[in-house]
Amino acid sequence: MGFFGRSVEESVRKRFILSIDGGGMRGIIPSVILSHMAELLIEMGDARPLYAHFDMIAGTSSGALTAAALSLPTAGTSLPEENGEETPVFRTETRRKLFWKHTERTLQGWIERTADPAAFTRLYREHGREIFPQKSVSALFGPLFTDKYNAGTYEAFLKKLYGTKTMSDLLVPTVMVAYSADNGILYPITSWKNGEFKVWEAARASSAAPLYFSPFRYRNGDGNEIFLIDGGVAANNPSLVAYAAARKLYPEAKEFSILSLSTGETAATHSTGVPLRGLTEWAGSLPRIFQSASLLHTDMAAAAIAGVEYTRIWSPVLRKRIRLDDTSPQSLDMLGEAGERMYEENRESIERFCRMIAEAETPDRVRLRKPTALPEPSREVSS
């Protein structure tokens, strides 16, 4: 994706990963945090767009929608454009000439502006009811015999949001996590291997929550039709999926730093003192227990990997459990307030991470616009 050859120093340097959990309307919480991060970097004197600090961005479900919006050029979409001027990047590229000499060239490119993180929360507030129309018959009576919501309405919203852009248009390596229901495998949709996917298709697949939306039908390059559902059934926190992908994309790297943003989910507990018995008692609790256990497992595993610095942003900020399709004004206000509290309660960790990415050079796989050689001539140096 980058326009420049990588030096040895670039290839082995620390790689930064942003991971965003799924959670439906609870995606407001990481959106608030991302907005504060963008402001914080500007205060530190770093005018680069937020996405341009990361070697990889990953998201599951609603996190996938946000991940795409961070690094997708806004032309041809309905994403709100970020203010500010494009940032020039200067790099020195060294190329081997013959056996004992190298040629050095200083090159220039521009970091493109993308969607404004400060507007992501507004998108959830203004368009939540387009995604989850509460007045539908299925929404009122529950998904007993069919999906709760019409996927067609949701797809129309995604097409309007992302236009006809494909995964290959994303300006930084991006992963959207889905699950193949027919093959029984995790299905990461990546910008470098699955560039033919339209962004709206990848977002739709990653957020096809069972009972809420029908699976997303996609015909792959082999002509086979696959059915993809919400990646949250296996990896609602996509940190480990992103790390595995980053290890392949950056094989020389020795260190990785992961910033993992939660959607404020609470641990599943059963505190009545009476054990659950039978299908009727377990049915309501078991899905939450599975997801809670999966999130805890991801935190433990990521924190234990040698060479990985894992920063998980989570706090018990929600006063009550909010469903992923709850679009009531009261719940949306509560989610906004929860995002602010989570930022304040984790501010020290967030500021430390922002200092690291502000001091780091622009990642070599951030795609730059219109690179040109500077006027000064190349020079040869002996090995």
mmCIF file of C-alpha atoms in Angstrom:
data_model
loop_
_atom_site.group_PDB
_atom_site.id
_atom_site.type_symbol
_atom_site.label_atom_id
_atom_site.label_comp_id
_atom_site.label_asym_id
_atom_site.label_seq_id
_atom_site.Cartn_x
_atom_site.Cartn_y
_atom_site.Cartn_z
ATOM 1 C CA MET A 1 0.000 0.000 0.000
ATOM 2 C CA GLY A 2 2.816 2.444 0.743
ATOM 3 C CA PHE A 3 4.557 4.365 -2.007
ATOM 4 C CA PHE A 4 7.985 4.023 -0.483
ATOM 5 C CA GLY A 5 10.397 1.145 -0.010
ATOM 6 C CA ARG A 6 10.907 0.233 3.620
ATOM 7 C CA SER A 7 14.250 0.579 5.324
ATOM 8 C CA VAL A 8 15.430 -1.981 7.873
ATOM 9 C CA GLU A 9 14.605 0.466 10.664
ATOM 10 C CA GLU A 10 11.043 0.900 9.409
ATOM 11 C CA SER A 11 10.382 -2.817 9.013
ATOM 12 C CA VAL A 12 11.400 -3.750 12.569
ATOM 13 C CA ARG A 13 10.015 -0.757 14.429
ATOM 14 C CA LYS A 14 7.096 -0.976 16.851
ATOM 15 C CA ARG A 15 3.741 -1.401 15.131
ATOM 16 C CA PHE A 16 0.599 0.294 16.449
ATOM 17 C CA ILE A 17 -2.831 -1.362 16.214
ATOM 18 C CA LEU A 18 -6.253 0.127 16.937
ATOM 19 C CA SER A 19 -8.946 -2.427 17.831
ATOM 20 C CA ILE A 20 -12.624 -1.474 18.245
ATOM 21 C CA ASP A 21 -15.223 -3.773 19.847
ATOM 22 C CA GLY A 22 -18.712 -4.397 18.523
ATOM 23 C CA GLY A 23 -21.867 -3.451 20.383
ATOM 24 C CA GLY A 24 -24.487 -1.882 18.142
ATOM 25 C CA MET A 25 -25.560 1.492 19.468
ATOM 26 C CA ARG A 26 -22.979 1.126 22.237
ATOM 27 C CA GLY A 27 -20.495 2.038 19.496
ATOM 28 C CA ILE A 28 -21.119 5.595 20.702
ATOM 29 C CA ILE A 29 -18.708 4.905 23.574
ATOM 30 C CA PRO A 30 -15.541 4.244 21.503
ATOM 31 C CA SER A 31 -16.617 7.057 19.159
ATOM 32 C CA VAL A 32 -16.437 9.509 22.058
ATOM 33 C CA ILE A 33 -12.985 8.217 22.986
ATOM 34 C CA LEU A 34 -11.703 8.486 19.395
ATOM 35 C CA SER A 35 -12.929 12.075 19.219
ATOM 36 C CA HIS A 36 -11.000 12.937 22.382
ATOM 37 C CA MET A 37 -7.895 11.203 21.031
ATOM 38 C CA ALA A 38 -7.995 13.275 17.841
ATOM 39 C CA GLU A 39 -8.248 16.464 19.926
ATOM 40 C CA LEU A 40 -5.480 15.318 22.250
ATOM 41 C CA LEU A 41 -3.063 14.689 19.377
ATOM 42 C CA ILE A 42 -3.701 18.192 18.024
ATOM 43 C CA GLU A 43 -2.972 19.602 21.495
ATOM 44 C CA MET A 44 0.323 17.695 21.385
ATOM 45 C CA GLY A 45 1.169 19.480 18.132
ATOM 46 C CA ASP A 46 0.406 16.512 15.874
ATOM 47 C CA ALA A 47 -1.912 17.540 13.022
ATOM 48 C CA ARG A 48 -1.972 14.167 11.266
ATOM 49 C CA PRO A 49 -5.401 12.508 10.945
ATOM 50 C CA LEU A 50 -6.046 9.913 13.619
ATOM 51 C CA TYR A 51 -5.900 6.910 11.261
ATOM 52 C CA ALA A 52 -2.428 7.933 10.031
ATOM 53 C CA HIS A 53 -0.888 6.980 13.382
ATOM 54 C CA PHE A 54 -1.740 3.280 13.062
ATOM 55 C CA ASP A 55 -0.210 0.380 11.182
ATOM 56 C CA MET A 56 -3.540 -1.445 11.338
ATOM 57 C CA ILE A 57 -7.138 -0.731 12.352
ATOM 58 C CA ALA A 58 -9.554 -3.550 13.199
ATOM 59 C CA GLY A 59 -13.210 -3.629 14.116
ATOM 60 C CA THR A 60 -16.025 -6.067 14.758
ATOM 61 C CA SER A 61 -19.684 -5.272 14.038
ATOM 62 C CA SER A 62 -20.278 -1.598 14.925
ATOM 63 C CA GLY A 63 -16.516 -1.380 15.461
ATOM 64 C CA ALA A 64 -16.062 -2.358 11.815
ATOM 65 C CA LEU A 65 -18.282 0.540 10.729
ATOM 66 C CA THR A 66 -16.109 2.958 12.713
ATOM 67 C CA ALA A 67 -12.836 1.373 11.550
ATOM 68 C CA ALA A 68 -13.820 1.912 7.913
ATOM 69 C CA ALA A 69 -14.960 5.485 8.486
ATOM 70 C CA LEU A 70 -11.611 6.392 10.054
ATOM 71 C CA SER A 71 -9.509 5.762 6.939
ATOM 72 C CA LEU A 72 -11.894 6.028 3.991
ATOM 73 C CA PRO A 73 -11.604 9.084 1.696
ATOM 74 C CA THR A 74 -14.862 10.992 2.012
ATOM 75 C CA ALA A 75 -15.394 11.804 -1.686
ATOM 76 C CA GLY A 76 -18.425 9.864 -2.932
ATOM 77 C CA THR A 77 -19.629 9.037 0.587
ATOM 78 C CA SER A 78 -21.904 10.744 3.113
ATOM 79 C CA LEU A 79 -19.167 10.719 5.767
ATOM 80 C CA PRO A 80 -18.496 14.136 7.361
ATOM 81 C CA GLU A 81 -15.102 15.400 6.224
ATOM 82 C CA GLU A 82 -12.400 16.268 8.726
ATOM 83 C CA ASN A 83 -11.262 19.864 8.858
ATOM 84 C CA GLY A 84 -7.635 20.876 8.453
ATOM 85 C CA GLU A 85 -4.938 20.877 5.830
ATOM 86 C CA GLU A 86 -3.328 17.809 4.317
ATOM 87 C CA THR A 87 -0.068 16.877 6.020
ATOM 88 C CA PRO A 88 3.142 16.405 4.016
ATOM 89 C CA VAL A 89 5.371 13.435 4.839
ATOM 90 C CA PHE A 90 9.093 13.319 4.111
ATOM 91 C CA ARG A 91 11.007 10.065 3.955
ATOM 92 C CA THR A 92 14.465 9.048 2.798
ATOM 93 C CA GLU A 93 14.452 5.934 0.675
ATOM 94 C CA THR A 94 17.667 3.949 0.257
ATOM 95 C CA ARG A 95 18.038 1.581 -2.691
ATOM 96 C CA ARG A 96 20.941 -0.761 -3.449
ATOM 97 C CA LYS A 97 22.872 -0.001 -6.627
ATOM 98 C CA LEU A 98 25.297 -2.663 -7.794
ATOM 99 C CA PHE A 99 26.918 -4.510 -4.871
ATOM 100 C CA TRP A 100 28.595 -1.840 -2.795
ATOM 101 C CA LYS A 101 26.749 1.414 -3.383
ATOM 102 C CA HIS A 102 23.342 2.729 -2.357
ATOM 103 C CA THR A 103 21.241 5.498 -3.832
ATOM 104 C CA GLU A 104 19.355 7.794 -1.426
ATOM 105 C CA ARG A 105 16.281 9.800 -2.469
ATOM 106 C CA THR A 106 14.148 12.072 -0.350
ATOM 107 C CA LEU A 107 10.505 11.645 -1.335
ATOM 108 C CA GLN A 108 7.347 13.460 -0.455
ATOM 109 C CA GLY A 109 3.675 12.561 -0.215
ATOM 110 C CA TRP A 110 0.537 13.918 1.392
ATOM 111 C CA ILE A 111 -1.545 12.291 4.119
ATOM 112 C CA GLU A 112 -5.175 12.547 3.076
ATOM 113 C CA ARG A 113 -7.856 13.892 5.371
ATOM 114 C CA THR A 114 -10.741 11.534 6.076
ATOM 115 C CA ALA A 115 -13.915 11.550 8.170
ATOM 116 C CA ASP A 116 -14.002 13.616 11.318
ATOM 117 C CA PRO A 117 -13.978 11.348 14.442
ATOM 118 C CA ALA A 118 -15.886 14.058 16.306
ATOM 119 C CA ALA A 119 -18.886 13.413 14.056
ATOM 120 C CA PHE A 120 -19.112 9.652 14.616
ATOM 121 C CA THR A 121 -21.244 10.018 17.739
ATOM 122 C CA ARG A 122 -23.641 12.251 15.801
ATOM 123 C CA LEU A 123 -23.941 9.612 13.081
ATOM 124 C CA TYR A 124 -25.093 7.050 15.640
ATOM 125 C CA ARG A 125 -27.605 9.493 17.114
ATOM 126 C CA GLU A 126 -29.019 10.694 13.808
ATOM 127 C CA HIS A 127 -29.140 7.377 11.972
ATOM 128 C CA GLY A 128 -29.708 4.795 14.709
ATOM 129 C CA ARG A 129 -33.375 4.463 13.829
ATOM 130 C CA GLU A 130 -32.543 3.897 10.168
ATOM 131 C CA ILE A 131 -30.578 0.829 11.278
ATOM 132 C CA PHE A 132 -32.990 -0.307 13.988
ATOM 133 C CA PRO A 133 -36.536 0.859 13.089
ATOM 134 C CA GLN A 134 -38.338 0.232 16.356
ATOM 135 C CA LYS A 135 -41.824 0.388 14.812
ATOM 136 C CA SER A 136 -41.415 -2.698 12.654
ATOM 137 C CA VAL A 137 -43.682 -5.651 13.478
ATOM 138 C CA SER A 138 -40.717 -7.925 14.222
ATOM 139 C CA ALA A 139 -39.167 -5.292 16.489
ATOM 140 C CA LEU A 140 -42.370 -5.052 18.504
ATOM 141 C CA PHE A 141 -43.013 -8.765 18.933
ATOM 142 C CA GLY A 142 -39.473 -10.101 18.844
ATOM 143 C CA PRO A 143 -37.589 -12.293 16.325
ATOM 144 C CA LEU A 144 -39.506 -15.490 16.997
ATOM 145 C CA PHE A 145 -40.051 -16.593 13.393
ATOM 146 C CA THR A 146 -37.967 -14.106 11.393
ATOM 147 C CA ASP A 147 -35.150 -11.583 11.785
ATOM 148 C CA LYS A 148 -35.975 -8.597 13.938
ATOM 149 C CA TYR A 149 -35.059 -6.001 11.299
ATOM 150 C CA ASN A 150 -35.175 -5.687 7.524
ATOM 151 C CA ALA A 151 -31.641 -5.982 6.185
ATOM 152 C CA GLY A 152 -32.611 -4.004 3.087
ATOM 153 C CA THR A 153 -33.110 -0.832 5.107
ATOM 154 C CA TYR A 154 -29.762 -1.322 6.810
ATOM 155 C CA GLU A 155 -27.993 -1.981 3.507
ATOM 156 C CA ALA A 156 -29.447 1.210 2.004
ATOM 157 C CA PHE A 157 -27.990 3.160 4.925
ATOM 158 C CA LEU A 158 -24.548 1.545 4.502
ATOM 159 C CA LYS A 159 -24.523 2.213 0.746
ATOM 160 C CA LYS A 160 -25.337 5.862 1.391
ATOM 161 C CA LEU A 161 -22.669 6.090 4.090
ATOM 162 C CA TYR A 162 -19.770 4.461 2.210
ATOM 163 C CA GLY A 163 -20.826 4.885 -1.420
ATOM 164 C CA THR A 164 -19.178 2.518 -3.894
ATOM 165 C CA LYS A 165 -15.793 2.544 -2.186
ATOM 166 C CA THR A 166 -14.001 -0.816 -1.880
ATOM 167 C CA MET A 167 -11.770 -2.200 0.845
ATOM 168 C CA SER A 168 -8.773 -1.402 -1.362
ATOM 169 C CA ASP A 169 -9.675 2.309 -1.078
ATOM 170 C CA LEU A 170 -8.945 2.348 2.654
ATOM 171 C CA LEU A 171 -5.805 4.346 3.406
ATOM 172 C CA VAL A 172 -4.360 2.062 6.095
ATOM 173 C CA PRO A 173 -4.495 -1.747 6.509
ATOM 174 C CA THR A 174 -7.939 -2.497 7.914
ATOM 175 C CA VAL A 175 -9.624 -5.665 9.193
ATOM 176 C CA MET A 176 -13.378 -6.205 9.585
ATOM 177 C CA VAL A 177 -14.190 -9.404 11.453
ATOM 178 C CA ALA A 178 -17.037 -11.635 10.256
ATOM 179 C CA TYR A 179 -17.875 -15.305 10.774
ATOM 180 C CA SER A 180 -18.650 -17.828 8.044
ATOM 181 C CA ALA A 181 -21.809 -19.578 9.213
ATOM 182 C CA ASP A 182 -21.679 -22.263 6.539
ATOM 183 C CA ASN A 183 -17.964 -23.060 6.907
ATOM 184 C CA GLY A 184 -17.729 -22.557 10.653
ATOM 185 C CA ILE A 185 -14.621 -20.352 10.479
ATOM 186 C CA LEU A 186 -13.628 -16.850 11.484
ATOM 187 C CA TYR A 187 -13.625 -14.710 8.339
ATOM 188 C CA PRO A 188 -11.495 -11.546 8.626
ATOM 189 C CA ILE A 189 -12.180 -9.251 5.666
ATOM 190 C CA THR A 190 -8.964 -7.297 5.030
ATOM 191 C CA SER A 191 -8.150 -4.320 2.843
ATOM 192 C CA TRP A 192 -5.102 -6.026 1.341
ATOM 193 C CA LYS A 193 -6.475 -9.510 0.615
ATOM 194 C CA ASN A 194 -10.173 -8.757 0.095
ATOM 195 C CA GLY A 195 -9.879 -5.453 -1.739
ATOM 196 C CA GLU A 196 -12.753 -6.373 -4.072
ATOM 197 C CA PHE A 197 -15.279 -6.239 -1.208
ATOM 198 C CA LYS A 198 -17.215 -3.005 -1.198
ATOM 199 C CA VAL A 199 -16.846 -1.302 2.168
ATOM 200 C CA TRP A 200 -20.588 -1.440 2.763
ATOM 201 C CA GLU A 201 -20.540 -5.204 2.091
ATOM 202 C CA ALA A 202 -17.749 -5.817 4.592
ATOM 203 C CA ALA A 203 -19.497 -3.659 7.197
ATOM 204 C CA ARG A 204 -22.801 -5.432 6.573
ATOM 205 C CA ALA A 205 -21.176 -8.874 6.928
ATOM 206 C CA SER A 206 -19.322 -7.961 10.117
ATOM 207 C CA SER A 207 -22.486 -6.579 11.747
ATOM 208 C CA ALA A 208 -25.030 -9.222 10.672
ATOM 209 C CA ALA A 209 -26.054 -9.973 14.245
ATOM 210 C CA PRO A 210 -28.045 -13.244 14.454
ATOM 211 C CA LEU A 211 -31.765 -12.697 15.192
ATOM 212 C CA TYR A 212 -31.395 -9.007 14.279
ATOM 213 C CA PHE A 213 -30.328 -9.216 10.620
ATOM 214 C CA SER A 214 -30.172 -12.013 8.081
ATOM 215 C CA PRO A 215 -26.707 -13.389 7.184
ATOM 216 C CA PHE A 216 -24.926 -11.545 4.399
ATOM 217 C CA ARG A 217 -24.678 -13.578 1.194
ATOM 218 C CA TYR A 218 -21.449 -13.037 -0.719
ATOM 219 C CA ARG A 219 -20.075 -14.730 -3.824
ATOM 220 C CA ASN A 220 -16.308 -15.026 -3.527
ATOM 221 C CA GLY A 221 -13.676 -15.079 -6.265
ATOM 222 C CA ASP A 222 -14.107 -18.839 -6.767
ATOM 223 C CA GLY A 223 -17.779 -18.357 -7.561
ATOM 224 C CA ASN A 224 -18.865 -19.969 -4.293
ATOM 225 C CA GLU A 225 -21.574 -18.319 -2.237
ATOM 226 C CA ILE A 226 -20.802 -17.852 1.447
ATOM 227 C CA PHE A 227 -22.991 -16.688 4.315
ATOM 228 C CA LEU A 228 -21.345 -14.277 6.736
ATOM 229 C CA ILE A 229 -22.622 -13.222 10.154
ATOM 230 C CA ASP A 230 -21.563 -10.845 12.907
ATOM 231 C CA GLY A 231 -17.937 -11.472 13.916
ATOM 232 C CA GLY A 232 -18.976 -10.811 17.504
ATOM 233 C CA VAL A 233 -20.101 -14.432 17.826
ATOM 234 C CA ALA A 234 -16.407 -15.356 17.961
ATOM 235 C CA ALA A 235 -14.339 -12.181 18.439
ATOM 236 C CA ASN A 236 -16.300 -9.188 19.671
ATOM 237 C CA ASN A 237 -12.943 -7.783 20.746
ATOM 238 C CA PRO A 238 -10.887 -8.179 17.531
ATOM 239 C CA SER A 239 -7.491 -7.535 19.150
ATOM 240 C CA LEU A 240 -6.157 -11.074 18.707
ATOM 241 C CA VAL A 241 -7.445 -11.275 15.134
ATOM 242 C CA ALA A 242 -5.719 -7.975 14.368
ATOM 243 C CA TYR A 243 -2.479 -9.115 16.011
ATOM 244 C CA ALA A 244 -2.444 -12.350 14.015
ATOM 245 C CA ALA A 245 -2.960 -10.374 10.793
ATOM 246 C CA ALA A 246 -0.295 -7.823 11.753
ATOM 247 C CA ARG A 247 2.247 -10.585 12.424
ATOM 248 C CA LYS A 248 1.834 -11.724 8.810
ATOM 249 C CA LEU A 249 1.801 -8.218 7.368
ATOM 250 C CA TYR A 250 4.847 -7.083 9.374
ATOM 251 C CA PRO A 251 6.925 -10.259 9.847
ATOM 252 C CA GLU A 252 10.105 -8.407 10.860
ATOM 253 C CA ALA A 253 8.465 -6.411 13.646
ATOM 254 C CA LYS A 254 9.470 -7.341 17.186
ATOM 255 C CA GLU A 255 7.074 -5.107 19.121
ATOM 256 C CA PHE A 256 3.364 -4.378 18.807
ATOM 257 C CA SER A 257 1.262 -1.920 20.772
ATOM 258 C CA ILE A 258 -2.507 -2.524 20.750
ATOM 259 C CA LEU A 259 -5.088 0.016 21.848
ATOM 260 C CA SER A 260 -8.348 -1.871 22.421
ATOM 261 C CA LEU A 261 -11.557 0.151 22.826
ATOM 262 C CA SER A 262 -14.545 -1.488 24.494
ATOM 263 C CA THR A 263 -18.215 -0.610 24.126
ATOM 264 C CA GLY A 264 -18.822 -0.635 27.877
ATOM 265 C CA GLU A 265 -20.196 -4.152 28.155
ATOM 266 C CA THR A 266 -20.560 -5.443 31.709
ATOM 267 C CA ALA A 267 -19.483 -8.862 32.914
ATOM 268 C CA ALA A 268 -22.280 -11.445 32.907
ATOM 269 C CA THR A 269 -23.108 -12.399 36.488
ATOM 270 C CA HIS A 270 -25.743 -14.366 38.336
ATOM 271 C CA SER A 271 -25.910 -13.184 41.912
ATOM 272 C CA THR A 272 -29.230 -14.490 43.237
ATOM 273 C CA GLY A 273 -27.534 -17.327 45.098
ATOM 274 C CA VAL A 274 -29.771 -19.839 43.321
ATOM 275 C CA PRO A 275 -28.115 -21.886 40.548
ATOM 276 C CA LEU A 276 -29.630 -21.732 37.077
ATOM 277 C CA ARG A 277 -31.369 -24.901 35.917
ATOM 278 C CA GLY A 278 -32.972 -25.982 32.682
ATOM 279 C CA LEU A 279 -33.381 -24.307 29.313
ATOM 280 C CA THR A 280 -35.826 -21.657 30.467
ATOM 281 C CA GLU A 281 -33.483 -20.356 33.154
ATOM 282 C CA TRP A 282 -30.233 -20.628 31.176
ATOM 283 C CA ALA A 283 -31.541 -19.317 27.828
ATOM 284 C CA GLY A 284 -31.440 -15.650 28.791
ATOM 285 C CA SER A 285 -28.046 -15.783 30.495
ATOM 286 C CA LEU A 286 -25.984 -18.193 28.429
ATOM 287 C CA PRO A 287 -25.266 -15.944 25.385
ATOM 288 C CA ARG A 288 -24.077 -13.141 27.671
ATOM 289 C CA ILE A 289 -21.925 -15.549 29.672
ATOM 290 C CA PHE A 290 -20.279 -16.861 26.496
ATOM 291 C CA GLN A 291 -19.522 -13.352 25.216
ATOM 292 C CA SER A 292 -18.275 -12.140 28.599
ATOM 293 C CA ALA A 293 -15.972 -15.153 28.902
ATOM 294 C CA SER A 294 -14.680 -14.570 25.359
ATOM 295 C CA LEU A 295 -13.821 -10.942 26.142
ATOM 296 C CA LEU A 296 -11.991 -11.933 29.329
ATOM 297 C CA HIS A 297 -10.086 -14.625 27.441
ATOM 298 C CA THR A 298 -8.972 -12.109 24.805
ATOM 299 C CA ASP A 299 -7.740 -9.682 27.471
ATOM 300 C CA MET A 300 -5.758 -12.405 29.244
ATOM 301 C CA ALA A 301 -4.247 -13.795 26.044
ATOM 302 C CA ALA A 302 -3.310 -10.430 24.519
ATOM 303 C CA ALA A 303 -1.704 -9.222 27.741
ATOM 304 C CA ALA A 304 0.423 -12.383 27.958
ATOM 305 C CA ILE A 305 1.967 -12.283 24.443
ATOM 306 C CA ALA A 306 5.677 -11.477 24.471
ATOM 307 C CA GLY A 307 6.456 -8.287 22.589
ATOM 308 C CA VAL A 308 2.884 -7.005 22.809
ATOM 309 C CA GLU A 309 1.891 -3.960 24.845
ATOM 310 C CA TYR A 310 -1.859 -4.281 25.338
ATOM 311 C CA THR A 311 -3.888 -1.284 26.493
ATOM 312 C CA ARG A 312 -7.531 -2.121 27.118
ATOM 313 C CA ILE A 313 -9.891 0.821 27.594
ATOM 314 C CA TRP A 314 -12.795 -0.385 29.688
ATOM 315 C CA SER A 315 -14.643 0.786 32.795
ATOM 316 C CA PRO A 316 -17.972 -0.222 34.369
ATOM 317 C CA VAL A 317 -19.566 3.032 33.241
ATOM 318 C CA LEU A 318 -23.046 1.887 32.253
ATOM 319 C CA ARG A 319 -25.659 2.242 34.979
ATOM 320 C CA LYS A 320 -27.803 -0.381 33.264
ATOM 321 C CA ARG A 321 -27.429 -2.874 30.439
ATOM 322 C CA ILE A 322 -28.304 -1.234 27.111
ATOM 323 C CA ARG A 323 -29.350 -3.444 24.213
ATOM 324 C CA LEU A 324 -27.422 -3.109 20.973
ATOM 325 C CA ASP A 325 -30.580 -1.860 19.193
ATOM 326 C CA ASP A 326 -31.769 0.588 21.874
ATOM 327 C CA THR A 327 -32.192 3.940 20.109
ATOM 328 C CA SER A 328 -34.258 5.758 22.747
ATOM 329 C CA PRO A 329 -33.064 9.317 23.471
ATOM 330 C CA GLN A 330 -32.517 8.434 27.131
ATOM 331 C CA SER A 331 -30.246 5.510 26.278
ATOM 332 C CA LEU A 332 -28.325 7.511 23.684
ATOM 333 C CA ASP A 333 -27.716 10.251 26.258
ATOM 334 C CA MET A 334 -26.586 7.619 28.742
ATOM 335 C CA LEU A 335 -24.161 6.149 26.197
ATOM 336 C CA GLY A 336 -22.683 9.558 25.444
ATOM 337 C CA GLU A 337 -22.177 10.204 29.153
ATOM 338 C CA ALA A 338 -20.692 6.720 29.567
ATOM 339 C CA GLY A 339 -18.172 7.444 26.814
ATOM 340 C CA GLU A 340 -17.109 10.640 28.586
ATOM 341 C CA ARG A 341 -16.714 8.791 31.906
ATOM 342 C CA MET A 342 -14.743 5.978 30.291
ATOM 343 C CA TYR A 343 -12.400 8.515 28.735
ATOM 344 C CA GLU A 344 -11.854 10.310 32.050
ATOM 345 C CA GLU A 345 -11.364 7.080 34.014
ATOM 346 C CA ASN A 346 -8.802 5.837 31.470
ATOM 347 C CA ARG A 347 -7.307 9.195 30.603
ATOM 348 C CA GLU A 348 -3.808 8.410 31.859
ATOM 349 C CA SER A 349 -3.542 5.280 29.682
ATOM 350 C CA ILE A 350 -5.017 7.062 26.652
ATOM 351 C CA GLU A 351 -2.669 10.041 27.004
ATOM 352 C CA ARG A 352 0.342 7.736 27.344
ATOM 353 C CA PHE A 353 -0.668 5.890 24.173
ATOM 354 C CA CYS A 354 -1.239 9.164 22.305
ATOM 355 C CA ARG A 355 2.227 10.373 23.293
ATOM 356 C CA MET A 356 3.720 7.208 21.799
ATOM 357 C CA ILE A 357 1.939 7.524 18.455
ATOM 358 C CA ALA A 358 2.572 11.283 18.306
ATOM 359 C CA GLU A 359 6.320 10.680 18.651
ATOM 360 C CA ALA A 360 6.359 7.859 16.069
ATOM 361 C CA GLU A 361 6.867 8.429 12.354
ATOM 362 C CA THR A 362 3.951 8.037 9.967
ATOM 363 C CA PRO A 363 3.561 4.267 9.368
ATOM 364 C CA ASP A 364 5.035 3.119 6.069
ATOM 365 C CA ARG A 365 1.777 1.479 4.915
ATOM 366 C CA VAL A 366 -0.294 4.637 5.228
ATOM 367 C CA ARG A 367 -1.095 5.387 1.607
ATOM 368 C CA LEU A 368 0.039 8.841 0.565
ATOM 369 C CA ARG A 369 -1.340 11.016 -2.221
ATOM 370 C CA LYS A 370 0.687 12.259 -5.199
ATOM 371 C CA PRO A 371 4.235 11.430 -4.100
ATOM 372 C CA THR A 372 6.910 13.423 -5.908
ATOM 373 C CA ALA A 373 10.694 13.555 -5.731
ATOM 374 C CA LEU A 374 12.068 16.741 -4.186
ATOM 375 C CA PRO A 375 14.268 18.950 -6.374
ATOM 376 C CA GLU A 376 17.574 17.976 -4.797
ATOM 377 C CA PRO A 377 19.285 15.193 -6.742
ATOM 378 C CA SER A 378 19.821 11.686 -5.487
ATOM 379 C CA ARG A 379 23.216 10.944 -4.089
ATOM 380 C CA GLU A 380 25.284 7.791 -4.022
ATOM 381 C CA VAL A 381 26.971 6.565 -0.863
ATOM 382 C CA SER A 382 29.406 3.709 -0.501
ATOM 383 C CA SER A 383 28.491 0.778 1.713
#
